[in-house]
Coordinates of C-alpha atoms and ligand atoms in Angstrom, one line a residue:
X1 CA 143.5 221.8 9.3
X2 CA 145.5 225.0 8.6
X3 CA 146.1 223.8 5.1
X4 CA 142.4 222.9 4.6
X5 CA 141.5 226.5 5.6
X6 CA 144.2 228.0 3.3
X7 CA 143.1 225.8 0.4
X8 CA 139.5 226.9 0.9
X9 CA 140.6 230.5 0.8
X10 CA 142.4 229.8 -2.5
X11 CA 139.3 228.1 -3.9
X12 CA 140.9 224.6 -4.0
X13 CA 138.8 221.6 -3.0
X14 CA 140.2 219.4 -0.3
X15 CA 139.2 216.4 1.8
X16 CA 140.8 216.0 5.3
X17 CA 141.1 212.4 6.5
X18 CA 141.5 212.2 10.2
X19 CA 142.1 209.0 12.1
X20 CA 140.7 210.2 15.4
X21 CA 137.4 212.0 16.3
X22 CA 137.1 215.6 17.1
X23 CA 136.8 215.2 20.9
X24 CA 140.0 213.2 21.1
X25 CA 142.0 215.9 19.3
X26 CA 140.6 218.7 21.4
X27 CA 141.5 216.8 24.6
X28 CA 145.0 215.8 23.5
X29 CA 147.5 217.9 25.4
X30 CA 150.2 219.5 23.3
X31 CA 152.4 222.6 23.5
X32 CA 151.0 226.0 23.8
X33 CA 153.4 228.6 22.4
X34 CA 152.6 230.2 19.1
X35 CA 155.0 232.1 17.0
X36 CA 153.9 235.3 15.3
X37 CA 153.7 233.4 12.0
X38 CA 151.0 231.2 13.5
X39 CA 149.2 234.1 15.3
X40 CA 149.0 236.0 12.0
X41 CA 147.7 233.0 10.1
X42 CA 145.0 232.4 12.7
X43 CA 144.0 236.0 12.2
X44 CA 144.2 235.9 8.4
X45 CA 141.9 232.9 8.4
X46 CA 139.4 234.8 10.5
X47 CA 140.0 232.4 13.4
X48 CA 141.8 234.8 15.7
X49 CA 139.1 236.3 17.8
X50 CA 139.2 234.0 20.8
X51 CA 143.0 233.9 20.8
X52 CA 143.0 237.7 20.9
X53 CA 140.8 237.6 24.0
X54 CA 142.2 234.6 25.9
X55 CA 145.8 234.3 24.7
X56 CA 148.7 235.8 26.6
X57 CA 151.3 237.8 24.7
X58 CA 154.8 237.2 26.1
X59 CA 157.4 239.8 25.2
X60 CA 160.1 238.2 27.3
X61 CA 161.4 234.8 28.4
X62 CA 163.5 233.8 31.3
X63 CA 166.5 231.4 31.7
X64 CA 167.6 230.2 35.1
X65 CA 170.7 228.3 36.3
X66 CA 172.3 227.9 39.6
X67 CA 169.2 229.4 41.2
X68 CA 169.7 232.7 39.3
X69 CA 167.4 234.0 36.6
X70 CA 167.7 236.4 33.8
X71 CA 165.2 237.7 31.3
X72 CA 165.6 238.1 27.5
X73 CA 163.4 240.9 26.1
X74 CA 162.4 239.2 22.9
X75 CA 160.2 242.1 21.8
X76 CA 162.9 244.7 22.2
X77 CA 165.5 242.4 20.5
X78 CA 163.4 241.6 17.5
X79 CA 160.7 244.2 17.1
X80 CA 158.1 241.3 17.1
X81 CA 155.4 241.3 19.8
X82 CA 157.0 238.0 21.0
X83 CA 155.1 234.8 21.6
X84 CA 151.5 233.9 22.2
X85 CA 150.5 231.5 24.9
X86 CA 147.4 229.7 23.5
X87 CA 147.2 225.9 23.8
X88 CA 147.3 223.7 20.7
X89 CA 144.0 222.3 21.8
X90 CA 142.4 225.7 21.6
X91 CA 143.9 226.2 18.2
X92 CA 142.3 222.9 17.1
X93 CA 138.9 223.9 18.5
X94 CA 139.0 227.2 16.5
X95 CA 140.1 225.4 13.4
X96 CA 137.3 222.8 13.7
X97 CA 134.7 225.5 14.5
X98 CA 135.8 227.5 11.5
X99 CA 135.7 224.4 9.4
X100 CA 132.2 223.6 10.4
X101 CA 131.1 227.2 9.6
X102 CA 132.7 226.9 6.1
X103 CA 131.5 223.4 5.5
X104 CA 135.0 222.0 5.0
X105 CA 135.1 218.3 4.2
X106 CA 136.6 216.5 7.2
X107 CA 136.2 212.7 7.5
X108 CA 136.8 211.8 11.2
X109 CA 137.4 208.2 12.3
X110 CA 139.0 207.4 8.9
X111 CA 140.8 204.1 9.3
X112 CA 143.6 202.5 7.2
X113 CA 144.3 205.6 5.2
X114 CA 146.6 204.8 2.4
X115 CA 147.9 207.0 -0.5
X116 CA 148.4 205.2 -3.9
X117 CA 150.3 206.1 -7.1
X118 CA 151.8 209.3 -5.7
X119 CA 154.7 209.1 -8.2
X120 CA 152.2 209.5 -11.1
X121 CA 149.8 212.3 -12.1
X122 CA 146.7 210.6 -10.8
X123 CA 147.2 209.6 -7.2
X124 CA 144.4 208.3 -5.0
X125 CA 143.8 207.7 -1.4
X126 CA 141.8 204.8 0.2
X127 CA 140.4 204.5 3.7
X128 CA 137.8 202.7 5.7
X129 CA 135.0 204.2 7.7
X130 CA 132.4 202.4 9.7
X131 CA 133.4 199.2 7.9
X132 CA 133.0 200.7 4.4
X133 CA 135.9 201.1 2.0
X134 CA 136.3 204.5 0.3
X135 CA 138.5 205.7 -2.5
X136 CA 139.3 209.3 -3.6
X137 CA 141.0 210.1 -6.9
X138 CA 142.7 213.4 -6.6
X139 CA 145.5 215.6 -8.0
X140 CA 147.7 215.8 -5.0
X141 CA 148.1 214.1 -1.6
X142 CA 149.5 216.0 1.4
X143 CA 150.8 213.8 4.2
X144 CA 150.1 215.7 7.4
X145 CA 150.0 212.4 9.3
X146 CA 152.8 212.8 11.8
X147 CA 156.0 210.9 12.5
X148 CA 154.2 207.6 12.7
X149 CA 152.0 208.2 9.6
X150 CA 152.0 206.2 6.4
X151 CA 152.7 209.0 3.9
X152 CA 156.5 209.2 4.4
X153 CA 156.7 205.5 3.6
X154 CA 155.3 206.2 0.1
X155 CA 158.5 207.9 -0.9
X156 CA 160.9 205.2 -2.2
X157 CA 164.0 204.4 0.0
X158 CA 166.2 205.3 -3.0
X159 CA 164.8 208.9 -2.8
X160 CA 164.3 209.5 0.9
X161 CA 167.1 210.5 3.2
X162 CA 166.5 210.7 6.9
X163 CA 168.5 212.3 9.7
X164 CA 167.8 211.4 13.3
X165 CA 168.8 211.7 16.9
X166 CA 166.9 210.3 19.8
X167 CA 167.9 212.0 23.1
X168 CA 168.7 209.9 26.1
X169 CA 165.9 211.4 28.2
X170 CA 162.3 212.6 28.2
X171 CA 160.0 215.3 29.6
X172 CA 157.6 214.6 32.3
X173 CA 154.8 217.2 32.1
X174 CA 151.8 218.1 34.2
X175 CA 148.9 220.5 34.0
X176 CA 147.4 221.9 37.2
X177 CA 144.8 224.5 38.0
X178 CA 147.2 226.8 39.8
X179 CA 148.9 230.1 38.8
X180 CA 152.4 229.7 37.3
X181 CA 155.4 230.8 39.5
X182 CA 156.1 233.7 37.0
X183 CA 154.0 235.6 34.5
X184 CA 156.5 234.6 31.8
X185 CA 158.2 231.2 31.0
X186 CA 161.2 230.0 32.9
X187 CA 163.6 227.5 31.3
X188 CA 166.0 226.1 33.9
X189 CA 169.2 224.3 33.7
X190 CA 170.0 222.4 37.0
X191 CA 172.5 219.8 37.8
X192 CA 169.7 217.3 38.3
X193 CA 168.3 218.2 34.9
X194 CA 166.1 220.6 32.9
X195 CA 162.8 222.2 34.2
X196 CA 160.3 224.4 32.5
X197 CA 157.7 226.6 34.1
X198 CA 155.1 227.5 31.5
X199 CA 151.3 228.0 31.5
X200 CA 148.1 227.8 29.6
X201 CA 146.6 230.8 31.3
X202 CA 147.2 233.0 34.3
X203 CA 145.5 230.4 36.5
X204 CA 146.7 227.2 34.8
X205 CA 150.2 225.9 35.1
X206 CA 152.1 223.6 32.7
X207 CA 155.3 222.3 34.3
X208 CA 157.9 220.0 33.0
X209 CA 161.0 218.2 34.4
X210 CA 163.5 216.3 32.4
X211 CA 163.3 212.6 33.3
X212 CA 164.9 209.2 32.4
X213 CA 163.5 207.3 29.4
X214 CA 162.7 204.4 31.7
X215 CA 160.7 206.4 34.2
X216 CA 157.1 205.5 34.8
X217 CA 154.3 207.9 35.5
X218 CA 153.1 205.8 38.5
X219 CA 156.4 206.6 40.2
X220 CA 155.7 210.3 40.0
X221 CA 152.9 211.2 42.4
X222 CA 152.2 215.0 42.4
X223 CA 154.2 215.7 45.5
X224 CA 157.3 214.1 44.0
X225 CA 156.9 216.1 40.9
X226 CA 156.5 219.4 42.7
X227 CA 159.5 218.6 45.0
X228 CA 161.7 218.0 42.0
X229 CA 160.4 221.0 40.0
X230 CA 161.0 223.3 43.0
X231 CA 164.4 221.9 43.7
X232 CA 165.5 222.5 40.1
X233 CA 164.1 226.0 39.9
X234 CA 166.0 227.0 43.1
X235 CA 164.7 228.5 46.3
X236 CA 163.9 232.0 45.1
X237 CA 161.5 230.8 42.3
X238 CA 160.4 227.8 44.3
X239 CA 159.0 230.2 46.9
X240 CA 156.5 231.4 44.2
X241 CA 155.4 227.9 43.1
X242 CA 151.8 227.2 43.9
X243 CA 151.2 223.4 44.2
X244 CA 148.0 221.8 43.2
X245 CA 146.7 218.4 42.0
X246 CA 147.7 217.6 38.4
X247 CA 144.9 216.8 36.0
X248 CA 147.2 215.6 33.2
X249 CA 150.6 213.9 33.5
X250 CA 152.6 212.4 30.7
X251 CA 156.1 211.5 29.6
X252 CA 157.3 212.5 26.1
X253 CA 160.6 211.3 24.5
X254 CA 162.8 213.9 22.7
X255 CA 163.9 213.5 19.1
X256 CA 165.4 215.4 16.3
X257 CA 164.4 214.1 12.9
X258 CA 164.3 215.4 9.3
X259 CA 163.2 213.5 6.1
X260 CA 164.3 214.9 2.7
X261 CA 162.9 215.7 0.3
X262 CA 159.4 216.8 1.5
X263 CA 157.9 216.1 -1.9
X264 CA 157.8 213.1 -4.2
X265 CA 155.7 213.4 -7.4
X266 CA 152.2 214.4 -6.2
X267 CA 152.9 213.7 -2.5
X268 CA 153.9 216.5 -0.2
X269 CA 154.9 216.0 3.4
X270 CA 154.1 218.7 6.0
X271 CA 154.8 218.9 9.7
X272 CA 155.8 215.9 11.8
X273 CA 155.4 213.6 8.9
X274 CA 158.7 215.2 7.7
X275 CA 160.4 216.5 10.8
X276 CA 160.4 216.3 14.6
X277 CA 162.1 218.8 16.9
X278 CA 162.7 218.2 20.6
X279 CA 160.1 220.4 22.4
X280 CA 162.6 222.9 23.9
X281 CA 161.5 226.1 22.3
X282 CA 158.1 224.8 21.2
X283 CA 158.8 224.8 17.4
X284 CA 156.8 221.7 16.4
X285 CA 153.4 223.2 15.7
X286 CA 154.9 226.4 14.3
X287 CA 157.0 224.5 11.8
X288 CA 154.0 222.6 10.6
X289 CA 152.3 226.0 10.0
X290 CA 155.2 227.4 8.1
X291 CA 155.3 224.3 5.9
X292 CA 151.6 224.7 4.9
X293 CA 151.9 228.4 4.3
X294 CA 154.6 227.6 1.7
X295 CA 152.6 224.7 0.3
X296 CA 149.3 226.5 0.0
X297 CA 151.0 229.2 -2.0
X298 CA 152.6 226.6 -4.2
X299 CA 149.4 224.7 -4.7
X300 CA 147.6 227.9 -5.6
X301 CA 150.0 228.5 -8.4
X302 CA 149.7 224.9 -9.5
X303 CA 145.9 224.8 -9.7
X304 CA 145.3 228.4 -10.9
X305 CA 148.2 229.1 -13.1
X306 CA 149.3 225.6 -14.0
X307 CA 152.8 226.5 -12.9
X308 CA 154.9 223.9 -11.2
X309 CA 157.5 226.5 -10.0
X310 CA 156.0 226.6 -6.5
X311 CA 155.6 222.9 -6.0
X312 CA 159.0 222.3 -7.4
X313 CA 160.6 224.5 -4.9
X314 CA 158.3 223.5 -1.9
X315 CA 160.7 221.0 -0.4
X316 CA 163.8 223.2 -0.5
X317 CA 161.9 226.3 0.7
X318 CA 160.2 224.5 3.6
X319 CA 163.5 222.7 4.6
X320 CA 165.4 225.9 4.7
X321 CA 163.3 227.0 7.6
X322 CA 163.0 223.5 9.1
X323 CA 166.7 223.0 9.4
X324 CA 167.2 226.4 11.2
X325 CA 164.5 225.5 13.7
X326 CA 166.1 222.0 14.1
X327 CA 169.3 223.7 14.8
X328 CA 167.8 226.0 17.4
X329 CA 165.8 223.3 19.2
X330 CA 168.9 221.0 19.3
X331 CA 171.1 223.8 20.6
X332 CA 168.6 225.0 23.2
X333 CA 168.1 221.4 24.3
X334 CA 171.9 221.0 24.6
X335 CA 172.2 224.2 26.6
X336 CA 169.6 223.3 29.2
X337 CA 169.5 219.6 29.7
X338 CA 171.7 217.1 31.6
X339 CA 173.2 214.5 29.3
X340 CA 174.1 211.2 31.0
X341 CA 177.5 211.2 29.2
X342 CA 178.3 214.8 30.3
X343 CA 181.3 215.2 32.5
X344 CA 182.6 218.2 34.3
X345 CA 183.9 219.9 31.2
X346 CA 180.5 219.9 29.3
X347 CA 178.7 221.1 32.4
X348 CA 181.2 224.0 32.8
X349 CA 180.7 224.8 29.1
X350 CA 176.9 225.0 29.5
X351 CA 177.3 227.4 32.4
X352 CA 179.8 229.5 30.5
X353 CA 177.3 229.7 27.5
X354 CA 174.4 230.6 29.8
X355 CA 176.6 233.3 31.4
X356 CA 177.5 234.6 27.9
X357 CA 173.8 234.7 27.0
X358 CA 173.0 236.5 30.2
X359 CA 175.6 239.2 29.6
X360 CA 175.8 239.6 25.8
X361 CA 173.2 241.7 23.9
X362 CA 174.3 240.1 20.7
X363 CA 173.8 236.6 22.0
X364 CA 170.3 237.6 23.4
X365 CA 169.3 239.0 20.0
X366 CA 170.4 235.8 18.2
X367 CA 168.4 233.8 20.8
X368 CA 165.4 236.0 20.5
X369 CA 165.1 236.0 16.7
X370 CA 165.2 232.2 16.7
X371 CA 162.8 231.8 19.6
X372 CA 160.2 234.1 18.1
X373 CA 160.5 232.3 14.8
X374 CA 162.6 233.0 11.7
X375 CA 161.0 234.4 8.6
X376 CA 159.9 232.1 5.8
X377 CA 162.7 231.4 3.3
X378 CA 162.8 233.4 0.1
X379 CA 161.8 231.6 -3.1
X380 CA 164.9 230.1 -4.8
X381 CA 165.2 229.2 -8.4
X382 CA 165.3 225.5 -8.9
Ligands
LIG401 C1 155.6 224.8 26.2 C2 156.3 223.8 25.7 C3 157.6 223.9 25.2 O1 158.2 222.9 24.7 C4 158.2 225.2 25.3 O2 159.5 225.3 24.9 C5 157.5 226.2 25.9 C6 156.2 226.1 26.3 C7 154.3 224.7 26.8 O3 153.8 223.5 26.8 O4 153.7 225.7 27.2

């Protein structure tokens, strides 16, 4: 949807094929932390008004271990305002409202979407809607269809390289209409596993605990969840936890994944279709945004100047940022989670690294610049 808006601004016609309906997407709970790059794009697209009113700007972030907490002042370390708390569902609402106002072409409930002939100059896409088959001949196809989508499969095996790690645990998350224990986020490393206290607003908590991959939601009634959450945060923070009934509860697996290249012929991959990060650090949505910023620029050159320089460098330029975010998300996951294979040595090393982060300004600056989001990679000659 960000790309559809960017292309409209560039005067390029696009059709968005969406498998779900609008209500499903607006109800689907996802992360809620926007990097400045995403905040600025919302504003640039004229979609930032509600975010400016309802979003929460966070200049700091907290890490806790052994019941102790320290704060990293991201704003001071980076000169950036920090992060914006504004749920992905809210972002989607604004994108759809804006799309409606502009008359962008979105086909909801598009089934069996399939790109064809992406290796040639005249690709097409077919889909079915309400039992009727459709076909669109186009100049480029952009696969924004997620990890499980069909687009990546259109790149021949001989061309595509993938890199993957599935983590041996998941995140159990809840939403509850209660104030969070702290006005800023708390990432917590505890012997029993990771916990994260985040929020959607000053009165709506989002809380996560690391859990086993074989755990079932039925085994986690709210009381058990809050007990575990408080235990991991330690007594001082637990005293500020307000419990309330959850209105959403789900378990998500954690994965690091990158597919290279992100372009084949007239097919471009963006977002989760090409890469997955574990959620620690909330990079997923923000990486999809940086992909499409680079891609929209490249497609603008392609359509208006008939130059292929931008599209030829799209994959390398997007991947340069993707890999750095993959590294940070992998590192932050490793620093804060309990790994089943971890023995006493690794645990002590985690504690030492957290202590280093607590006491070193240099380490805090390195953390902060990754957390708030690295700049787009410079163009490189190809
Ligand atoms: C949230 C999710 C994350 O993965 C994270 O690192 C921070 C916040 C969230 O859901 O608010």
